[in-house]
Coordinates of C-alpha atoms and ligand atoms in Angstrom, one line a residue:
M1 CA 5.8 8.0 -20.7
V2 CA 3.7 5.7 -18.7
N3 CA 0.9 6.5 -21.2
H4 CA 3.3 5.5 -23.8
V5 CA 4.0 2.2 -22.0
M6 CA 0.3 1.6 -21.8
S7 CA -0.4 2.1 -25.4
R8 CA 2.4 -0.2 -26.4
R9 CA 1.6 -3.0 -24.1
S10 CA 0.4 -5.9 -26.1
L11 CA 2.8 -8.8 -25.4
L12 CA 2.9 -11.1 -22.5
K13 CA 6.5 -11.6 -21.5
G14 CA 7.5 -14.7 -23.3
G15 CA 4.3 -16.5 -22.3
G16 CA 6.1 -16.7 -19.0
A17 CA 3.1 -17.7 -17.0
A18 CA 3.2 -21.3 -18.2
L19 CA 6.9 -21.7 -17.4
A20 CA 6.5 -20.2 -13.9
G21 CA 5.6 -23.5 -12.2
L22 CA 9.1 -24.6 -11.3
S23 CA 10.3 -21.5 -9.5
T24 CA 12.6 -22.2 -6.7
V25 CA 12.1 -20.1 -3.6
H26 CA 15.2 -18.4 -2.4
V27 CA 13.6 -15.6 -0.6
A28 CA 15.6 -13.4 1.7
G29 CA 18.8 -14.9 2.8
P30 CA 19.6 -18.2 4.4
A31 CA 16.6 -18.3 6.8
Y32 CA 14.1 -18.7 3.9
A33 CA 16.3 -20.4 1.3
F34 CA 15.3 -23.7 -0.2
P35 CA 17.9 -24.0 -2.8
G36 CA 17.0 -26.5 -5.5
D37 CA 13.8 -27.5 -3.8
R38 CA 12.0 -29.1 -6.6
D39 CA 8.9 -29.6 -4.5
E40 CA 8.4 -25.9 -4.3
V41 CA 5.8 -24.9 -6.9
L42 CA 4.3 -21.6 -7.8
V43 CA 0.6 -21.1 -7.2
P44 CA -0.1 -18.5 -10.0
W45 CA -2.1 -15.4 -9.4
V46 CA -5.5 -15.5 -11.0
D47 CA -5.3 -11.7 -11.7
R48 CA -2.5 -11.8 -14.3
Q49 CA 0.1 -9.1 -14.5
L50 CA 0.6 -7.9 -18.0
F51 CA 4.1 -7.0 -19.3
T52 CA 5.4 -4.2 -21.4
P53 CA 7.4 -5.3 -24.5
P54 CA 11.1 -4.5 -24.6
P55 CA 12.8 -2.1 -24.1
F56 CA 10.4 -1.3 -21.3
T57 CA 10.3 -3.9 -18.6
Q58 CA 8.5 -4.5 -15.3
L59 CA 9.4 -6.7 -12.4
D60 CA 7.9 -10.2 -12.7
W61 CA 6.5 -10.6 -9.2
E62 CA 6.0 -14.3 -9.6
Q63 CA 9.7 -14.8 -10.4
L64 CA 10.9 -12.7 -7.5
D65 CA 13.6 -14.7 -5.7
D66 CA 16.5 -12.3 -5.2
W67 CA 16.6 -9.4 -2.8
V68 CA 18.9 -7.6 -5.3
T69 CA 17.2 -7.3 -8.7
A70 CA 19.5 -8.4 -11.6
N71 CA 20.2 -5.6 -14.0
D72 CA 18.3 -7.4 -16.8
D73 CA 15.2 -7.8 -14.6
F74 CA 15.2 -4.3 -13.1
F75 CA 12.2 -2.3 -14.4
V76 CA 12.9 0.2 -17.1
V77 CA 11.0 3.5 -17.6
F78 CA 12.0 6.4 -19.9
H79 CA 10.1 9.2 -21.5
Y80 CA 12.0 10.1 -24.7
D81 CA 14.7 7.6 -25.8
I82 CA 17.8 5.9 -24.6
P83 CA 20.6 8.3 -25.6
K84 CA 23.9 6.8 -26.7
L85 CA 26.7 8.6 -25.0
D86 CA 30.3 8.2 -26.1
A87 CA 33.7 8.8 -24.5
S88 CA 33.3 12.5 -25.0
W89 CA 30.6 12.6 -22.4
R90 CA 31.2 15.0 -19.5
L91 CA 29.2 16.1 -16.5
G92 CA 28.8 19.9 -16.2
I93 CA 28.2 21.7 -13.0
T94 CA 27.0 25.2 -14.0
G95 CA 25.1 28.2 -12.8
L96 CA 25.5 29.8 -9.4
V97 CA 28.8 28.2 -8.5
A98 CA 32.2 29.8 -7.9
R99 CA 34.0 27.2 -10.0
A100 CA 32.0 25.6 -12.9
Q101 CA 33.0 22.0 -13.5
S102 CA 33.4 19.8 -16.5
L103 CA 34.1 16.2 -15.3
S104 CA 34.9 13.0 -17.1
L105 CA 33.9 9.6 -15.8
A106 CA 37.5 9.1 -14.8
D107 CA 37.3 12.3 -12.7
L108 CA 34.2 11.0 -11.0
A109 CA 35.6 7.5 -10.5
A110 CA 38.8 9.0 -8.8
R111 CA 36.7 10.7 -6.1
Q112 CA 35.4 9.2 -2.9
R113 CA 33.5 5.9 -3.7
R114 CA 30.3 4.9 -2.0
E115 CA 27.9 1.9 -2.5
Q116 CA 24.4 1.8 -1.4
T117 CA 21.4 -0.6 -1.9
V118 CA 18.4 1.5 -3.0
T119 CA 15.0 0.5 -4.1
L120 CA 13.5 2.6 -7.0
E121 CA 9.8 2.7 -7.7
C122 CA 8.1 4.6 -10.4
S123 CA 5.4 6.8 -8.9
G124 CA 3.0 5.4 -11.5
D125 CA 3.4 1.9 -10.2
H126 CA 0.0 0.5 -9.4
G127 CA -1.5 3.7 -10.7
F128 CA -2.3 2.5 -14.2
P129 CA -4.0 -0.7 -15.1
D130 CA -1.4 -3.4 -15.6
F131 CA 1.5 -1.2 -14.5
T132 CA 2.2 -3.1 -11.3
G133 CA 5.9 -4.1 -11.5
A134 CA 7.7 -0.7 -11.6
V135 CA 9.8 -1.3 -8.5
S136 CA 13.2 -3.0 -8.2
N137 CA 16.2 -3.0 -5.9
A138 CA 19.9 -2.6 -6.8
R139 CA 23.3 -2.0 -5.3
W140 CA 24.5 1.3 -6.7
A141 CA 28.1 2.6 -6.6
G142 CA 29.3 6.1 -7.4
T143 CA 30.5 9.2 -5.7
P144 CA 28.5 11.3 -3.2
L145 CA 26.9 14.5 -4.8
A146 CA 27.3 16.9 -1.8
P147 CA 31.1 17.1 -1.8
L148 CA 31.1 17.8 -5.6
L149 CA 28.6 20.7 -5.1
H150 CA 30.7 22.1 -2.2
A151 CA 33.9 21.8 -4.4
A152 CA 32.1 23.8 -7.1
G153 CA 31.3 26.4 -4.4
L154 CA 27.6 27.2 -4.1
D155 CA 26.7 30.8 -4.4
R156 CA 24.8 32.4 -1.5
K157 CA 21.9 33.1 -3.8
A158 CA 21.5 29.5 -4.9
T159 CA 18.2 27.9 -3.9
E160 CA 17.6 25.1 -6.5
V161 CA 19.6 22.4 -8.2
V162 CA 18.4 21.2 -11.6
F163 CA 19.6 17.8 -13.0
Y164 CA 19.5 17.5 -16.8
G165 CA 19.5 14.2 -18.7
A166 CA 20.9 13.9 -22.3
D167 CA 17.5 12.7 -23.5
S168 CA 15.0 15.1 -25.0
G169 CA 11.9 14.9 -27.1
P170 CA 9.0 17.0 -28.6
V171 CA 6.7 18.4 -26.0
M172 CA 3.6 20.3 -26.9
I173 CA 2.9 23.4 -25.0
R174 CA -0.6 24.9 -25.1
D175 CA -0.7 28.4 -26.3
N176 CA -1.7 30.6 -23.4
P177 CA -1.4 34.0 -25.0
G178 CA 1.4 36.0 -23.3
V179 CA 2.8 32.9 -21.6
V180 CA 4.0 30.6 -24.3
R181 CA 4.2 32.8 -27.3
P182 CA 7.3 34.8 -27.0
P183 CA 7.6 38.2 -28.7
S184 CA 10.4 36.7 -30.8
R185 CA 8.0 34.3 -32.5
P186 CA 5.4 35.2 -35.1
P187 CA 1.9 35.1 -33.7
D188 CA 0.9 32.0 -35.7
T189 CA 3.8 29.8 -34.6
G190 CA 2.9 26.2 -34.0
T191 CA 0.0 23.9 -34.7
P192 CA -3.5 25.4 -34.7
D193 CA -5.7 24.3 -31.8
P194 CA -8.8 23.0 -33.5
A195 CA -10.9 23.6 -30.3
N196 CA -9.8 27.2 -29.9
P197 CA -9.5 29.2 -33.1
G198 CA -6.7 31.6 -33.1
R199 CA -4.7 29.6 -30.5
F200 CA -1.8 27.3 -31.2
F201 CA 0.2 24.4 -29.8
L202 CA 3.8 25.1 -29.6
T203 CA 6.1 22.1 -29.9
I204 CA 9.5 22.4 -28.2
N205 CA 12.3 19.9 -27.8
E206 CA 12.6 19.6 -24.0
Q207 CA 15.4 17.9 -22.2
F208 CA 14.5 15.6 -19.3
S209 CA 15.1 17.5 -16.1
R210 CA 14.2 17.3 -12.4
S211 CA 15.1 19.6 -9.6
M212 CA 15.5 19.7 -5.8
S213 CA 16.1 22.5 -3.3
V214 CA 19.8 23.1 -2.5
E215 CA 19.1 21.6 0.9
E216 CA 17.7 18.4 -0.6
A217 CA 20.5 18.2 -3.1
L218 CA 23.1 18.4 -0.3
D219 CA 21.5 15.3 1.4
P220 CA 24.5 13.1 2.2
D221 CA 22.7 10.1 0.7
N222 CA 22.5 11.4 -2.8
L223 CA 24.8 9.5 -5.1
L224 CA 26.1 10.1 -8.6
A225 CA 26.1 6.5 -9.7
F226 CA 28.2 4.9 -12.4
E227 CA 27.8 1.2 -11.4
M228 CA 24.7 -1.0 -10.9
N229 CA 25.2 -4.3 -9.2
G230 CA 28.9 -4.3 -9.8
A231 CA 28.6 -3.6 -13.5
P232 CA 28.9 -0.3 -15.4
L233 CA 25.5 1.4 -15.5
P234 CA 23.6 -0.3 -18.4
P235 CA 22.3 2.0 -21.2
A236 CA 18.7 1.6 -20.2
H237 CA 19.5 2.6 -16.6
G238 CA 21.4 5.8 -17.4
S239 CA 24.8 5.0 -18.7
P240 CA 27.3 6.5 -18.0
L241 CA 26.0 8.4 -14.9
R242 CA 22.7 8.8 -13.1
L243 CA 21.5 10.4 -9.9
I244 CA 20.4 8.1 -7.1
A245 CA 18.3 10.0 -4.7
P246 CA 17.5 7.5 -2.0
G247 CA 13.9 7.8 -0.7
W248 CA 12.7 9.7 -3.8
Y249 CA 10.3 8.2 -6.4
G250 CA 12.0 7.0 -9.6
V251 CA 11.4 10.2 -11.6
A252 CA 13.9 12.1 -9.4
N253 CA 16.7 9.7 -10.2
V254 CA 17.8 11.4 -13.4
K255 CA 19.5 9.1 -15.9
W256 CA 22.1 10.0 -18.6
L257 CA 23.1 12.9 -16.4
T258 CA 24.9 15.6 -18.4
R259 CA 24.5 18.8 -16.4
I260 CA 23.8 20.0 -12.9
D261 CA 22.7 23.6 -12.9
V262 CA 22.5 25.7 -9.8
V263 CA 19.8 28.4 -10.0
D264 CA 17.9 30.8 -7.8
Q265 CA 14.4 30.1 -9.1
R266 CA 12.0 27.2 -8.8
H267 CA 12.4 25.0 -11.8
A268 CA 9.2 24.3 -13.7
G269 CA 10.2 21.9 -16.4
R270 CA 7.8 19.2 -17.7
F271 CA 8.5 16.7 -14.9
M272 CA 8.2 19.2 -12.1
A273 CA 5.3 21.3 -13.2
R274 CA 3.2 19.5 -15.8
D275 CA 3.9 15.8 -15.7
Y276 CA 4.3 13.8 -12.5
V277 CA 2.1 16.2 -10.8
T278 CA -0.4 14.9 -8.2
I279 CA -3.7 16.7 -8.3
R280 CA -6.1 16.2 -5.4
E281 CA -9.6 17.3 -4.8
P282 CA -9.9 17.2 -1.1
K283 CA -13.5 16.4 -0.2
A284 CA -13.7 17.9 3.3
G285 CA -15.8 21.0 3.9
A286 CA -18.1 22.9 1.6
Q287 CA -15.4 24.5 -0.5
T288 CA -13.2 22.4 -2.8
V289 CA -9.6 23.7 -3.1
W290 CA -7.7 21.7 -5.7
T291 CA -4.1 20.9 -4.6
F292 CA -1.1 20.4 -6.9
S293 CA 2.2 18.8 -5.8
N294 CA 5.1 17.4 -7.8
V295 CA 6.0 13.7 -7.2
S296 CA 8.8 13.6 -4.7
H297 CA 9.4 11.2 -1.8
M298 CA 8.4 7.6 -1.9
R299 CA 5.4 6.4 0.2
L300 CA 5.2 3.4 2.5
K301 CA 4.0 0.5 0.5
S302 CA 4.0 -3.3 0.2
A303 CA 2.8 -5.9 -2.3
P304 CA 2.2 -9.6 -2.2
A305 CA 4.8 -11.1 -4.7
K306 CA 3.8 -14.7 -5.0
V307 CA 2.3 -17.8 -3.4
T308 CA 4.2 -21.0 -3.4
R309 CA 3.4 -24.5 -2.3
R310 CA 5.4 -27.5 -1.0
R311 CA 3.0 -30.3 -0.9
D312 CA 0.1 -29.0 1.2
R313 CA 2.1 -26.2 2.8
Y314 CA 1.6 -22.8 1.3
T315 CA 3.7 -19.7 1.7
I316 CA 2.9 -16.1 0.8
M317 CA 5.9 -13.9 0.1
G318 CA 6.1 -10.3 -0.7
A319 CA 8.1 -7.0 -0.4
A320 CA 7.7 -3.7 1.5
W321 CA 9.4 -0.4 0.8
G322 CA 9.0 3.4 0.7
A323 CA 10.2 3.9 4.3
P324 CA 12.1 1.9 6.9
V325 CA 9.5 -0.9 7.4
S326 CA 8.8 -2.0 11.0
R327 CA 6.2 -4.6 10.3
V328 CA 4.0 -6.2 7.6
E329 CA 0.6 -7.7 8.1
V330 CA -1.4 -9.9 5.7
K331 CA -5.1 -10.4 5.4
I332 CA -6.7 -13.4 3.7
D333 CA -10.1 -12.7 2.2
E334 CA -11.8 -10.6 4.9
G335 CA -10.1 -12.4 7.8
P336 CA -8.0 -10.8 10.5
W337 CA -4.6 -9.1 9.9
I338 CA -1.8 -11.6 10.6
E339 CA 1.8 -10.4 11.1
A340 CA 4.3 -11.7 8.5
D341 CA 7.9 -12.6 9.1
L342 CA 9.9 -9.5 8.0
D343 CA 13.4 -9.9 6.8
R344 CA 15.0 -6.5 7.3
Q345 CA 18.0 -6.1 5.0
G346 CA 19.9 -3.1 3.6
D347 CA 22.4 -0.5 4.6
R348 CA 21.7 1.3 7.9
R349 CA 23.6 4.5 7.6
H350 CA 21.4 6.5 9.9
G351 CA 20.0 4.2 12.5
R352 CA 16.9 2.6 11.0
E353 CA 17.2 4.3 7.7
T354 CA 17.3 1.9 4.9
F355 CA 16.4 2.7 1.4
A356 CA 16.1 -0.9 0.2
W357 CA 12.9 -3.0 0.3
S358 CA 12.4 -5.8 2.8
F359 CA 11.0 -9.2 1.9
W360 CA 8.4 -10.8 4.1
T361 CA 6.8 -14.3 4.2
L362 CA 3.8 -15.8 5.8
P363 CA 3.2 -19.5 6.2
W364 CA -0.4 -20.3 5.1
R365 CA -1.6 -23.6 6.5
R366 CA -4.3 -25.6 4.8
P367 CA -6.0 -22.8 2.9
A368 CA -9.6 -23.6 2.0
S369 CA -10.2 -24.3 -1.7
G370 CA -11.6 -21.7 -4.0
K371 CA -10.5 -18.3 -5.0
R372 CA -8.8 -16.6 -2.1
S373 CA -7.6 -13.0 -1.9
I374 CA -4.4 -11.8 -0.2
T375 CA -3.9 -8.2 0.9
S376 CA -0.8 -6.8 2.6
R377 CA -0.1 -3.6 4.5
A378 CA 3.2 -2.2 5.7
F379 CA 4.0 -0.2 8.9
D380 CA 6.9 2.2 9.4
Y381 CA 8.6 3.3 12.7
E382 CA 6.7 6.5 12.8
G383 CA 3.2 5.0 13.2
N384 CA 2.2 5.2 9.6
I385 CA 0.2 2.4 8.0
Q386 CA -0.1 1.7 4.3
P387 CA -3.6 2.9 3.6
P388 CA -6.5 0.9 2.1
P389 CA -7.5 2.0 -1.4
E390 CA -10.6 3.8 0.0
D391 CA -8.5 6.0 2.3
P392 CA -9.7 9.6 1.7
Y393 CA -6.3 11.0 1.1
L394 CA -5.6 8.4 -1.6
S395 CA -9.0 8.5 -3.2
S396 CA -9.0 12.3 -3.4
R397 CA -6.4 12.0 -6.1
V398 CA -7.5 12.7 -9.7
T399 CA -4.1 11.7 -11.2
Y400 CA -2.4 8.3 -11.4
W401 CA 0.7 9.1 -9.3
E402 CA 1.7 8.0 -5.9
N403 CA -0.7 5.1 -5.4
N404 CA 0.5 3.4 -2.2
G405 CA -2.8 1.8 -1.4
Q406 CA -2.9 -1.8 -0.1
I407 CA -2.7 -4.3 -2.9
T408 CA -5.0 -7.3 -3.1
R409 CA -4.2 -10.3 -5.3
S410 CA -6.0 -13.6 -5.8
V411 CA -5.0 -17.3 -6.2
L412 CA -7.1 -20.3 -6.9
I413 CA -6.7 -23.1 -4.3
P414 CA -7.6 -26.5 -5.7
Ligands
MTE1 N1 17.0 11.2 -18.1 C1 16.0 10.6 -17.7 N2 16.0 10.1 -16.4 C2 14.9 9.4 -15.9 C3 13.8 9.2 -16.7 C4 13.8 9.7 -18.1 O1 12.8 9.5 -18.8 N3 14.9 10.4 -18.5 N4 12.7 8.6 -16.2 C5 12.6 8.6 -14.7 C6 11.5 7.8 -14.2 S1 9.9 8.4 -14.3 C7 11.8 6.6 -13.5 S2 10.5 5.7 -12.8 C8 13.2 6.1 -13.4 C9 13.3 4.7 -13.9 O2 14.6 4.2 -13.7 P1 15.0 2.8 -14.3 O3 14.6 2.7 -15.7 O4 16.5 2.7 -14.1 O5 14.2 1.8 -13.5 O6 14.1 6.9 -14.1 C10 13.9 8.3 -14.0 N5 15.0 9.0 -14.7
MO2 MO1 8.5 7.0 -13.2

């Protein structure tokens, strides 16, 4: 789908750049709030962010004021379409369970309610040119997944839980003889592959699906969410029900959820086995062994959001996420790393665990004029540091996904 986004990107969001100058900074809670400060002006990035046309949206970093992203500003990614689900919608829990379930929204709303602020990021964020705003933060409300699975009664043989969305679309499968072409289909089914005479592409209508191990699915943080920032889930974000899997990349947070299927085999649907697969070519040693892994947990990351100015006093502001963030440092041009003020917010259900981004700010006194670059890096509590783009593990990737490299942006100081 991100390919789809790329090909359809042609518009700048409302020519917003020109209007951005009067942004009021209301960064992260009272400590940094300057409500209605008309002296606060935006110093626009020189490297412009491009925006996808509706219905796809990205976060507009230069407009980032609120720790919780409003529903209309929250980035939108989908791969097939936005299904319209009516009152007949139900959630099925099927497969290796003692008591298969068919639940209405009222059934789910009558169960234990939980709210949690969780940041979602598409694993393609900063992986594709101009796809740099696929991260947002919202307060989700719903019912925990684990008690529902326990109520259904997981079979001893169950190993995997598959989450199906209501959305589907044509997916072309290459004809690997004996793999794709089933005995039930005539041998010339599908579209001939011009490059390989005698072989065919088979087009199927695949439903969006993602899976987790039973153990991962039973994580007490997983939420079946029907509300986003106090409103019913908007259609673009999965109405009436989506999975919120805190700490997982966006793709795992299945929208328009219709069925949870408990199985005893690894699920190899498009978004587990073909798409959202990170392929690496490790460079170490004489022999190259390619590695394949499906996109799963978020990675430690930060990004400069914007630079503002009040008279001659500049402030750099940004966000950090992907793990509980202990510290953020900022580098100007090739200067030393300077520690930023970190505003840790979010639910702390397990000690330091928080699944929401943290905002950070750095005062920037009397910057020299000219084009200046700003780079940030995040630290977590386990000693990890957001890597530079040239980090061997990052640069060994041959696919777009999971780019958590340090981000550098530039402003022009008059
Ligand atoms: N059913 C369904 N769920 C989905 C998707 C999809 O295409 N269909 N896209 C996934 C991806 S790749 C991302 S990044 C997130 C985006 O969630 P959002 O649009 O609410 O920001 O939804 C995920 N859930
Ligand atoms: Mo995504």
